Coordinates of C-alpha atoms in Angstrom, one line a residue:
M1 CA 10.8 -38.4 -2.9
I2 CA 9.1 -36.6 0.1
Q3 CA 5.6 -35.6 -0.8
K4 CA 3.3 -32.8 0.4
G5 CA 1.9 -33.9 3.9
M6 CA 4.8 -36.3 4.6
Q7 CA 6.3 -36.3 8.1
V8 CA 10.2 -35.3 8.2
K9 CA 12.5 -35.1 11.2
V10 CA 14.8 -32.2 11.8
L11 CA 18.5 -33.1 11.7
Y12 CA 20.0 -29.7 12.8
D13 CA 18.9 -26.7 14.8
F14 CA 17.8 -23.9 12.6
D15 CA 17.2 -20.2 13.8
G16 CA 14.7 -18.7 11.1
D17 CA 14.1 -15.2 10.2
P18 CA 10.6 -14.6 10.7
D19 CA 10.5 -11.4 8.4
N20 CA 11.5 -13.7 5.7
G21 CA 8.8 -16.2 6.4
E22 CA 11.2 -18.8 8.1
L23 CA 10.4 -21.3 10.7
S24 CA 12.9 -22.0 13.6
V25 CA 13.3 -25.8 14.5
R26 CA 15.2 -27.8 16.5
A27 CA 17.1 -31.2 16.0
G28 CA 14.8 -34.1 16.7
E29 CA 11.6 -32.1 16.0
E30 CA 9.1 -33.6 13.6
L31 CA 7.3 -31.4 10.8
T32 CA 4.8 -31.8 8.2
V33 CA 5.7 -30.8 4.8
T34 CA 3.4 -28.5 3.2
A35 CA 5.1 -27.6 0.0
Q36 CA 8.5 -28.4 -1.8
D37 CA 8.1 -26.4 -4.9
I38 CA 9.8 -23.2 -3.3
G39 CA 13.2 -22.8 -4.8
D40 CA 17.0 -22.7 -3.7
G41 CA 16.6 -25.7 -1.4
W42 CA 13.9 -24.5 0.7
W43 CA 10.8 -26.2 1.8
E44 CA 7.7 -25.1 3.5
A45 CA 6.6 -27.1 6.6
R46 CA 4.4 -26.8 9.6
N47 CA 5.3 -27.9 13.3
S48 CA 3.3 -29.5 16.0
L49 CA 2.1 -26.2 17.2
G50 CA 0.6 -25.2 13.8
H51 CA 3.3 -22.8 13.0
Q52 CA 4.1 -22.8 9.3
G53 CA 7.2 -21.6 7.5
L54 CA 10.2 -22.2 5.4
I55 CA 13.0 -24.5 6.4
P56 CA 16.2 -25.8 4.5
E57 CA 15.5 -29.0 2.8
A58 CA 19.0 -30.2 3.8
Y59 CA 18.2 -29.9 7.4
V60 CA 15.4 -32.6 7.4
Q61 CA 14.9 -36.2 6.5
L62 CA 11.8 -38.6 6.2
A63 CA 10.6 -39.5 9.6
E64 CA 9.2 -42.9 8.5
P65 CA 12.3 -44.9 8.1
P66 CA 14.0 -46.2 11.3
E67 CA 16.8 -44.1 12.9
P68 CA 20.1 -45.3 11.5
S69 CA 22.8 -46.6 13.9
F70 CA 25.3 -44.0 12.9
P71 CA 24.9 -40.3 13.7
P72 CA 23.6 -37.9 10.9
P73 CA 26.1 -36.2 8.7
P74 CA 27.4 -32.9 9.7
P75 CA 25.5 -29.9 8.5
P76 CA 25.9 -28.6 4.9
P77 CA 29.2 -26.6 4.8
A78 CA 27.2 -23.4 4.2
G79 CA 24.2 -22.3 6.4
P80 CA 21.1 -20.6 5.1
S81 CA 22.4 -17.2 5.9
A82 CA 23.2 -15.0 3.0
P83 CA 27.0 -14.6 2.1
P84 CA 28.8 -11.4 3.2
A85 CA 28.3 -8.5 1.1
H86 CA 30.9 -7.2 -1.8
H87 CA 30.9 -3.7 -2.4
Y88 CA 27.3 -3.5 -0.6
T89 CA 26.3 -2.5 2.7
S90 CA 24.8 -5.1 4.9
E91 CA 21.9 -3.1 6.6
S92 CA 18.6 -4.5 5.9
S93 CA 15.3 -2.6 5.6
D94 CA 13.8 -4.2 8.7
D95 CA 13.4 -0.8 10.3
V96 CA 10.7 0.1 7.9
N97 CA 8.5 -3.1 8.7
G98 CA 5.5 -3.5 10.8
F99 CA 3.7 -0.4 9.7
H100 CA 0.4 -2.2 8.9
D101 CA -2.0 -0.9 11.3
N102 CA -5.8 -0.4 11.0
Q103 CA -7.4 3.0 10.7
Y104 CA -10.6 4.4 12.0
N105 CA -13.6 2.9 10.4
G106 CA -16.9 4.0 9.2
G107 CA -15.2 5.3 5.9
Q108 CA -13.3 7.9 7.8
G109 CA -10.0 6.8 6.6
Y110 CA -8.2 4.0 5.0
D111 CA -7.7 0.2 5.9
N112 CA -4.0 0.1 6.1
H113 CA -3.5 -3.6 6.4
G114 CA -0.7 -3.3 4.0
Q115 CA -0.2 -5.1 0.6
T116 CA -1.0 -8.6 1.0
L117 CA 0.1 -11.1 -1.7
P118 CA -3.0 -12.6 -3.3
Q119 CA -4.1 -16.1 -3.6
Q120 CA -4.0 -17.6 -6.9
S121 CA -6.7 -19.4 -8.3
S122 CA -8.5 -20.0 -11.7
Q123 CA -11.2 -17.5 -12.4
E124 CA -11.9 -18.4 -16.2
G125 CA -15.6 -17.9 -16.6
W126 CA -15.9 -15.8 -13.6
D127 CA -18.4 -13.0 -14.5
D128 CA -19.8 -9.9 -12.8
D129 CA -22.6 -11.7 -11.1
D130 CA -20.2 -14.1 -9.3
W131 CA -18.7 -11.4 -7.2
D132 CA -19.4 -11.3 -3.5
D133 CA -22.8 -10.3 -2.8
F134 CA -22.0 -7.3 -0.5
D135 CA -19.9 -4.4 -1.6
D136 CA -18.2 -4.3 1.7
Q137 CA -17.2 -8.1 1.8
S138 CA -13.5 -8.4 1.2
S139 CA -12.6 -10.3 -2.0
T140 CA -10.7 -13.4 -1.2
S141 CA -9.3 -14.5 -4.5
T142 CA -7.7 -13.1 -7.5
A143 CA -7.3 -14.4 -11.1
G144 CA -4.7 -16.7 -12.2
H145 CA -2.0 -15.3 -14.7
N146 CA 0.0 -16.8 -17.4
N147 CA 3.3 -16.1 -15.7
H148 CA 4.5 -19.8 -16.1
D149 CA 8.1 -18.7 -16.6
L150 CA 8.1 -16.6 -13.6
Q151 CA 5.7 -18.5 -11.3
G152 CA 4.4 -21.9 -10.2
Q153 CA 2.0 -23.2 -7.6
G154 CA 3.0 -22.3 -4.1
N155 CA 1.5 -22.2 -0.6
F156 CA -0.4 -19.3 0.9
G157 CA -1.9 -18.7 -2.6
L158 CA 1.4 -17.3 -3.6
S159 CA 3.2 -17.9 -7.0
V160 CA 6.8 -19.1 -7.0
A161 CA 9.6 -19.5 -9.4
K162 CA 10.1 -22.9 -11.0
R163 CA 13.1 -24.8 -9.6
E164 CA 15.1 -27.7 -10.5
K165 CA 15.9 -30.5 -8.2
I166 CA 18.0 -29.3 -5.2
S167 CA 20.8 -31.4 -3.7
P168 CA 21.4 -31.5 0.1
T169 CA 24.1 -28.8 -0.5
G170 CA 21.6 -26.5 -2.0
V171 CA 23.1 -26.9 -5.6
P172 CA 20.6 -26.5 -8.3
G173 CA 20.6 -29.6 -10.5
G174 CA 20.5 -29.8 -14.2
E175 CA 23.0 -29.4 -17.0
N176 CA 22.4 -25.5 -17.4
L177 CA 23.3 -24.9 -13.7
S178 CA 26.1 -27.5 -13.0
R179 CA 28.5 -24.6 -13.7
Y180 CA 27.9 -23.2 -10.3
G181 CA 29.6 -25.9 -8.4
T182 CA 28.6 -26.1 -4.7
V183 CA 26.6 -23.1 -3.9
R184 CA 25.6 -21.8 -0.6
V185 CA 22.0 -21.9 0.4
S186 CA 20.6 -18.5 0.0
R187 CA 18.5 -17.0 2.7
F188 CA 14.9 -17.2 1.4
S189 CA 12.7 -14.3 1.3
N190 CA 9.3 -13.3 -0.3
F191 CA 11.4 -11.9 -3.0
A192 CA 12.4 -15.4 -4.2
K193 CA 9.1 -16.8 -3.6
A194 CA 7.3 -14.1 -5.8
G195 CA 9.8 -14.7 -8.7
G196 CA 12.2 -12.0 -8.1
E197 CA 15.1 -14.5 -8.2
A198 CA 13.8 -16.1 -11.4
F199 CA 13.8 -12.6 -13.0
L200 CA 17.3 -11.6 -11.7
M201 CA 19.0 -15.1 -12.7
G202 CA 17.5 -15.1 -16.1
Q203 CA 15.5 -18.2 -15.3
A204 CA 12.2 -16.6 -16.6
T205 CA 11.7 -16.2 -20.3
P206 CA 11.2 -12.6 -20.9
P207 CA 8.0 -11.8 -23.2
V208 CA 8.7 -12.2 -27.0
H209 CA 7.3 -8.9 -27.7
I210 CA 6.5 -5.8 -25.6
S211 CA 4.2 -3.3 -27.3
E212 CA 4.9 0.6 -27.2
G213 CA 1.6 0.8 -25.1
D214 CA 3.0 -1.6 -22.6
K215 CA 6.5 0.1 -22.2
V216 CA 7.1 2.4 -19.2
K217 CA 9.9 5.0 -19.7
I218 CA 12.1 6.2 -16.9
I219 CA 14.3 9.2 -17.6
E220 CA 17.4 10.6 -15.6
T221 CA 17.3 14.0 -14.0
R222 CA 19.7 15.7 -11.5
D223 CA 17.5 14.6 -8.8
G224 CA 17.4 11.0 -10.0
P225 CA 15.3 8.7 -12.0
I226 CA 11.7 9.7 -12.6
W227 CA 8.7 8.2 -14.4
A228 CA 8.4 10.0 -17.8
A229 CA 5.6 12.6 -17.8
T230 CA 2.3 11.6 -19.3
E231 CA -1.0 13.4 -20.2
S232 CA -2.6 14.5 -17.2
Y233 CA -6.6 14.4 -16.5
T234 CA -9.0 14.3 -13.7
C235 CA -11.8 12.1 -12.8
E236 CA -14.9 12.9 -10.6
I237 CA -16.9 10.6 -8.4
K238 CA -20.5 11.8 -7.8
S239 CA -24.1 11.1 -7.6
P240 CA -24.2 7.9 -5.3
K241 CA -27.4 6.1 -5.6
K242 CA -28.9 3.0 -3.9
E243 CA -29.7 0.3 -6.5
S244 CA -30.8 -3.2 -6.3
K245 CA -30.9 -6.6 -8.2
L246 CA -32.7 -9.9 -7.9
K247 CA -35.9 -8.2 -7.2
G248 CA -34.5 -6.2 -4.3
L249 CA -32.8 -9.0 -2.6
K250 CA -29.5 -7.4 -3.1
S251 CA -28.9 -3.9 -2.7
F252 CA -25.7 -1.7 -3.2
I253 CA -24.6 1.8 -3.7
A254 CA -23.5 2.8 -7.2
Y255 CA -21.1 5.9 -7.8
Q256 CA -21.0 7.7 -11.1
V257 CA -17.2 8.0 -12.2
I258 CA -16.6 10.6 -14.9
P259 CA -13.1 11.0 -16.3
S260 CA -12.1 14.3 -18.0
F261 CA -10.7 12.9 -21.2
S262 CA -14.2 11.4 -22.2
N263 CA -16.8 13.1 -19.8
I264 CA -18.8 9.9 -20.2
Q265 CA -20.0 8.7 -16.8
V266 CA -19.7 5.0 -15.7
S267 CA -21.4 3.3 -12.8
R268 CA -19.3 1.7 -10.5
R269 CA -19.9 -0.2 -7.1
Y270 CA -17.4 -0.5 -4.2
K271 CA -16.7 -3.9 -5.1
H272 CA -15.4 -2.7 -8.7
F273 CA -13.0 -0.4 -6.8
D274 CA -12.0 -3.2 -4.6
W275 CA -11.4 -5.3 -8.0
L276 CA -9.3 -2.4 -9.4
H277 CA -7.3 -2.0 -6.2
E278 CA -6.3 -5.6 -6.2
R279 CA -5.3 -5.6 -9.9
L280 CA -3.0 -2.7 -9.3
K281 CA -1.4 -4.1 -6.3
E282 CA -0.5 -7.1 -8.2
K283 CA 0.7 -5.6 -11.3
F284 CA 2.7 -2.6 -9.9
I285 CA 5.3 -4.3 -7.6
C286 CA 7.2 -1.2 -7.3
I287 CA 4.4 1.2 -6.7
P288 CA 2.8 1.7 -3.2
V289 CA -0.9 1.4 -4.2
P290 CA -2.7 3.1 -1.3
P291 CA -5.4 1.2 0.6
L292 CA -9.1 2.0 -0.2
P293 CA -11.6 3.5 2.4
D294 CA -12.6 1.0 5.0
K295 CA -15.2 -1.7 4.4
A296 CA -18.1 -1.6 6.5
I297 CA -21.0 -3.9 7.4
A298 CA -23.5 -1.7 9.4
G299 CA -24.7 1.7 8.4
R300 CA -23.7 1.2 4.6
Y301 CA -26.8 3.0 3.4
E302 CA -27.0 6.0 5.7
D303 CA -26.5 9.2 3.9
D304 CA -23.4 10.4 6.2
F305 CA -21.6 7.2 5.5
I306 CA -22.2 7.3 1.8
N307 CA -21.2 10.7 1.3
E308 CA -17.9 10.2 3.6
R309 CA -17.1 7.0 1.5
M310 CA -17.6 9.0 -1.7
K311 CA -15.2 11.7 -0.5
Q312 CA -12.6 9.1 0.5
L313 CA -13.0 7.3 -2.9
Q314 CA -12.5 10.7 -4.6
Y315 CA -9.2 11.2 -2.7
W316 CA -8.1 7.7 -3.7
M317 CA -9.0 8.4 -7.3
D318 CA -7.3 11.7 -7.4
R319 CA -4.1 10.0 -6.3
M320 CA -4.4 7.4 -8.8
V321 CA -5.1 9.7 -11.8
R322 CA -2.0 11.8 -10.8
H323 CA 0.4 8.8 -11.0
P324 CA 2.2 8.9 -14.4
V325 CA 2.2 5.0 -14.6
I326 CA -1.1 3.9 -12.9
S327 CA -3.2 6.5 -14.7
H328 CA -2.4 5.2 -18.2
C329 CA -2.4 1.5 -17.6
D330 CA -5.0 -0.7 -19.6
T331 CA -6.7 -2.0 -16.4
F332 CA -7.4 1.6 -15.2
N333 CA -8.5 2.8 -18.3
H334 CA -10.9 -0.1 -18.5
F335 CA -12.4 0.8 -15.3
L336 CA -12.8 4.5 -16.1
T337 CA -14.4 4.0 -19.6
C338 CA -16.2 0.8 -20.2
T339 CA -19.9 1.2 -20.2
D340 CA -21.1 -2.1 -21.9
E341 CA -21.4 -5.1 -19.6
K342 CA -20.4 -7.9 -22.1
K343 CA -17.1 -5.7 -22.9
W344 CA -16.5 -5.2 -19.3
K345 CA -16.3 -8.7 -18.5
V346 CA -13.9 -9.3 -21.5
G347 CA -11.7 -6.5 -20.2
K348 CA -12.0 -7.9 -16.8
R349 CA -10.8 -11.2 -17.8
K350 CA -7.9 -9.7 -19.9
A351 CA -6.8 -7.8 -16.8
E352 CA -6.7 -10.7 -14.7
K353 CA -4.7 -12.4 -17.3
D354 CA -2.1 -9.5 -17.7
E355 CA 1.3 -10.9 -18.8
F356 CA 3.1 -8.1 -17.2
V357 CA 2.4 -8.3 -13.4
G358 CA 4.5 -8.5 -10.4
F359 CA 8.3 -9.1 -11.4
K360 CA 7.2 -9.3 -15.1
F361 CA 6.3 -5.6 -14.8
F362 CA 10.0 -4.9 -14.9
Y363 CA 10.3 -6.2 -18.3
T364 CA 8.2 -3.3 -19.4
L365 CA 10.5 -0.7 -18.0
D366 CA 12.6 1.5 -20.4
T367 CA 15.5 2.5 -18.3
P368 CA 18.5 4.7 -18.9
R369 CA 21.4 2.8 -20.2
Q370 CA 23.8 4.1 -17.7
P371 CA 24.7 1.5 -14.9
L372 CA 24.0 2.6 -11.5
D373 CA 26.5 2.8 -8.6
V374 CA 25.5 0.2 -6.3
R375 CA 26.9 2.0 -3.3
D376 CA 25.1 5.4 -4.1
V377 CA 21.9 3.4 -4.7
E378 CA 22.1 1.6 -1.3
N379 CA 22.9 4.8 0.4
K380 CA 20.0 6.6 -1.0
M381 CA 17.7 3.8 -0.3
E382 CA 18.8 3.4 3.2
T383 CA 18.2 7.3 3.8
F384 CA 14.6 6.9 2.3
Q385 CA 14.0 3.9 4.6
K386 CA 14.6 6.1 7.4
F387 CA 12.5 8.9 6.0
V388 CA 9.8 6.5 5.6
K389 CA 9.9 5.4 9.1
G390 CA 10.2 9.0 10.4
M391 CA 7.4 10.4 8.3
D392 CA 5.4 7.4 9.3
D393 CA 5.8 8.5 13.0
N394 CA 5.2 12.3 12.2
V395 CA 2.0 11.5 10.4
K396 CA 0.6 9.4 13.2
N397 CA 1.6 12.0 15.6
L398 CA -0.1 14.9 13.6
I399 CA -3.1 12.9 13.2
S400 CA -3.3 12.4 17.0
V401 CA -2.6 16.0 17.6
F402 CA -5.2 17.2 15.0
H403 CA -7.9 14.5 16.4
D404 CA -7.4 16.0 19.8
N405 CA -7.5 19.7 18.4
R406 CA -10.8 19.0 16.5
K407 CA -12.3 17.3 19.7
R408 CA -11.4 20.6 21.6
H409 CA -13.0 22.8 19.0
T410 CA -16.2 21.0 19.0
G411 CA -16.3 20.2 22.6
P412 CA -14.4 22.1 25.4
F413 CA -13.9 25.3 23.3
K414 CA -17.5 25.6 22.2
K415 CA -18.8 24.5 25.5
E416 CA -16.6 27.2 27.4
F417 CA -17.7 30.0 25.2
S418 CA -21.3 28.9 25.4
R419 CA -21.2 28.8 29.2
I420 CA -19.9 32.3 29.2
G421 CA -22.5 33.5 26.8
G422 CA -25.3 31.6 28.6
A423 CA -24.2 33.4 32.0
F424 CA -24.5 36.7 30.4
K425 CA -27.6 36.0 28.8
E426 CA -29.0 34.9 32.3
A427 CA -27.7 38.1 33.7
A428 CA -29.4 40.2 31.1
T429 CA -32.7 38.6 31.6
T430 CA -32.5 39.4 35.2
F431 CA -31.4 43.0 34.6
N432 CA -34.2 43.4 32.3
M433 CA -36.6 43.2 35.1
D434 CA -35.6 46.8 35.8
I435 CA -37.5 48.8 33.4
G436 CA -35.7 52.0 34.2
S437 CA -34.2 54.0 31.2
Y438 CA -30.9 54.3 33.0
S439 CA -30.6 50.4 33.0
R440 CA -31.9 49.5 29.4
D441 CA -28.6 50.2 27.6
L442 CA -26.5 48.2 29.8
T443 CA -28.8 45.3 29.8
A444 CA -28.9 45.4 26.0
A445 CA -25.2 45.4 26.0
I446 CA -24.8 42.5 28.4
D447 CA -27.4 40.5 26.3
Y448 CA -25.4 41.4 23.2
T449 CA -22.4 40.1 24.9
G450 CA -24.0 36.8 25.6
D451 CA -25.0 36.5 22.1
T452 CA -21.4 37.2 20.9
Y453 CA -20.0 34.5 23.0
N454 CA -22.3 32.0 22.0
Q455 CA -21.5 32.9 18.3
I456 CA -17.8 32.6 18.9
G457 CA -18.5 29.0 20.4
E458 CA -20.5 28.1 17.2
M459 CA -17.5 29.4 15.1
Y460 CA -15.2 27.1 17.1
A461 CA -17.4 24.2 16.4
K462 CA -17.6 24.8 12.7
Q463 CA -14.1 25.8 12.0
P464 CA -12.6 22.2 11.6
E465 CA -14.3 21.5 8.4
K466 CA -12.6 24.4 6.8
D467 CA -8.9 23.7 7.8
I468 CA -8.5 20.7 10.5
D469 CA -10.5 18.3 8.4
P470 CA -8.6 18.8 5.1
M471 CA -5.3 18.3 6.8
H472 CA -6.7 15.3 8.8
D473 CA -7.9 13.7 5.5
M474 CA -4.4 14.4 3.8
L475 CA -2.5 12.8 6.8
Y476 CA -4.7 9.6 6.8
E477 CA -4.0 9.2 3.0
Y478 CA -0.3 9.4 3.8
K479 CA -0.7 7.0 6.7
G480 CA -2.2 4.5 4.2
I481 CA 0.7 5.0 1.7
L482 CA 3.5 4.8 4.3
G483 CA 1.8 1.5 5.5
V484 CA 2.2 -0.3 2.2
F485 CA 5.7 1.3 1.3
P486 CA 7.8 -1.2 3.2
D487 CA 6.5 -4.0 0.8
V488 CA 8.0 -1.9 -2.1
L489 CA 11.3 -1.4 -0.4
K490 CA 11.5 -5.3 0.4
V491 CA 11.4 -6.1 -3.3
H492 CA 14.4 -3.7 -3.9
E493 CA 16.2 -4.9 -0.8
G494 CA 15.7 -8.5 -2.1
A495 CA 17.2 -7.6 -5.6
L496 CA 20.2 -6.1 -3.8
S497 CA 20.7 -8.9 -1.4
K498 CA 20.6 -11.5 -4.5
A499 CA 23.1 -9.3 -6.3
R500 CA 25.3 -9.2 -3.5
E501 CA 25.3 -13.0 -3.3
C502 CA 26.1 -13.4 -6.9
V503 CA 29.1 -11.1 -6.5
K504 CA 30.2 -13.3 -3.7
L505 CA 29.8 -16.4 -5.9
Q506 CA 31.9 -15.0 -8.5
E507 CA 34.8 -14.2 -6.0
D508 CA 34.7 -17.8 -4.8
G509 CA 34.8 -18.9 -8.5
K510 CA 31.3 -20.4 -8.6
M511 CA 29.8 -17.9 -11.0
Q512 CA 30.9 -16.6 -14.3
E513 CA 31.4 -12.9 -14.8
N514 CA 29.1 -12.6 -17.6
E515 CA 26.4 -14.3 -15.4
V516 CA 27.0 -11.8 -12.5
T517 CA 26.8 -8.8 -15.0
N518 CA 23.3 -10.1 -16.2
V519 CA 22.2 -10.1 -12.6
I520 CA 23.4 -6.6 -11.9
Q521 CA 21.8 -5.3 -15.1
Q522 CA 18.4 -6.9 -14.0
S523 CA 18.9 -5.5 -10.4
D524 CA 19.5 -2.1 -12.0
I525 CA 16.1 -2.2 -13.6
I526 CA 14.5 -2.9 -10.5
S527 CA 16.6 -0.1 -8.8
Y528 CA 15.6 2.3 -11.7
G529 CA 11.8 1.5 -10.9
T530 CA 12.0 1.8 -7.2
M531 CA 13.9 5.1 -7.4
A532 CA 11.6 6.5 -9.9
E533 CA 8.6 5.7 -7.5
V534 CA 10.5 7.2 -4.7
Q535 CA 11.1 10.5 -6.7
N536 CA 7.4 10.5 -7.6
F537 CA 6.4 10.1 -3.9
Q538 CA 8.7 12.7 -2.8
R539 CA 7.4 15.2 -5.5
Q540 CA 3.8 14.6 -4.7
R541 CA 4.3 14.7 -1.1
V542 CA 5.8 18.3 -1.5
A543 CA 2.8 19.3 -3.6
D544 CA 0.2 17.6 -1.1
F545 CA 1.8 19.2 1.9
K546 CA 2.2 22.8 0.3
H547 CA -1.6 22.7 -0.8
T548 CA -2.8 21.3 2.4
M549 CA -0.7 23.6 4.7
H550 CA -1.9 26.6 2.5
V551 CA -5.6 25.6 3.0
Y552 CA -4.9 25.1 6.9
L553 CA -3.1 28.2 7.6
S554 CA -5.3 30.3 5.4
G555 CA -8.3 28.8 7.3
Q556 CA -6.7 29.7 10.8
I557 CA -5.9 33.2 9.6
E558 CA -9.6 33.9 8.5
F559 CA -11.0 32.2 11.6
Y560 CA -9.0 34.5 14.0
K561 CA -9.7 37.5 11.8
E562 CA -13.4 36.7 12.1
I563 CA -12.9 36.3 16.0
T564 CA -11.2 39.8 16.1
K565 CA -14.0 41.3 14.2
V566 CA -16.7 40.0 16.5
R567 CA -14.7 41.1 19.6
K568 CA -14.3 44.6 18.0
R569 CA -17.9 45.0 17.5
L570 CA -18.4 44.1 21.2
T571 CA -16.0 46.6 22.3
C572 CA -16.9 49.5 20.0
G573 CA -19.5 51.4 22.0
Q574 CA -21.7 48.3 22.7
V575 CA -21.0 48.2 26.4

């Protein structure tokens, strides 16, 4: 058997799909195997250039044995591409990928690197003092989980589904899978590697018992599935304070977090927020958890930076407490309420061993019993993918426009009015040299005009904080959310792709009807969860834009009213 680190030789050309983590190879090329425990007849390998990715197992052989005198057998009867769709559209969601760009730093926005799949490592005994020393240092590991049915040890720190021995034709071995006959090698995606196929195919053992507290209810409305309403509350972040430990060797900023349901404040550092963010991303695979404010190395203890970061953390917290699912999960509640250090560590370890993370979160969904119309689901999701792409472009454009507008308010606009005001003031100074009574009123009026223009310049400079800045902040929030939404959509696309493949296998007589029915039912659960989140996003978007547009337009109206008042005072008998 080929082991990790062994050399293999490529038998056939393979054009991989980079979006699915695949590696393109050519016949005769030698590769180094880095992982075999992938699933569905796929291995992970690295080429001589150091590029790493997934390859079909059946397309390579051991490089050590001498070349046989006869040519290699023909390629497997089915290539690694997915089978054609049956009652499904074939469009992919690739048009929503590639949104993960960095935003401005210094706490002015969000680090939109997108959701990354975490490394898996054992953190038993990892207490609070073992965290990274600096609040702004990225966490590089997350806790291991007891998802042995869904996940195993994979490369890149990813967890993958357990798999049976795979034959060169891509047929899963073992008695319980022999009924599939000769199965085409399905095109691999991170969906499979993260345990999605195990969930859909029933290869994962569902939890024996799911408590009522763990269940998440989805209800059907005329607009589509939505998360069931939960009790709302607020949470305030305030009173940042520089603290230290180890006799002052390590310094950090602690924020006071006060949820409205208890009014008990808890002290949290940035690293605690970072920990919470990682836990939420890992648990809620169908919810786009927005990124935190940027990390920083320099200037972390300056007042302006601290206040700006606190404001951005407040925006992030406001969005989390408004989410009907996140706001009531145990991990989030532990973050908001735990004041005892020992209990914090116990709850922290419990959260890191949460059974319902990733695809196992779908086991907790209590969905409507009505089967979904696959064509309708695909059409809606295709439209939403286009919406996300369009809104992402719109938000970036608006950010650019308001950024330039703010610069003009604090720069050219103020400067131009100040120049005019200064010129009038200089003229008044000269005219004041004439002490005649006939000149006194005119000189005073010109001097007043100069003051008025200077005042208008200052009004322009101060106005952005009243209307442009709230708009700017809201747009950056949505830039962060839209940057991670493609990962959520990829999960759903993976479920539909696998369901399409199973329908095709049934048509070819390679899969039983009851098995395909079970796959469709599991796929419906993922669809219900994804569409409920889409509805939540759209409703929140409407509320956010209504509020922010009201603030912006009200601010603009009041601003020009004040400008008008100043100019009226200037023209009413002053000159």
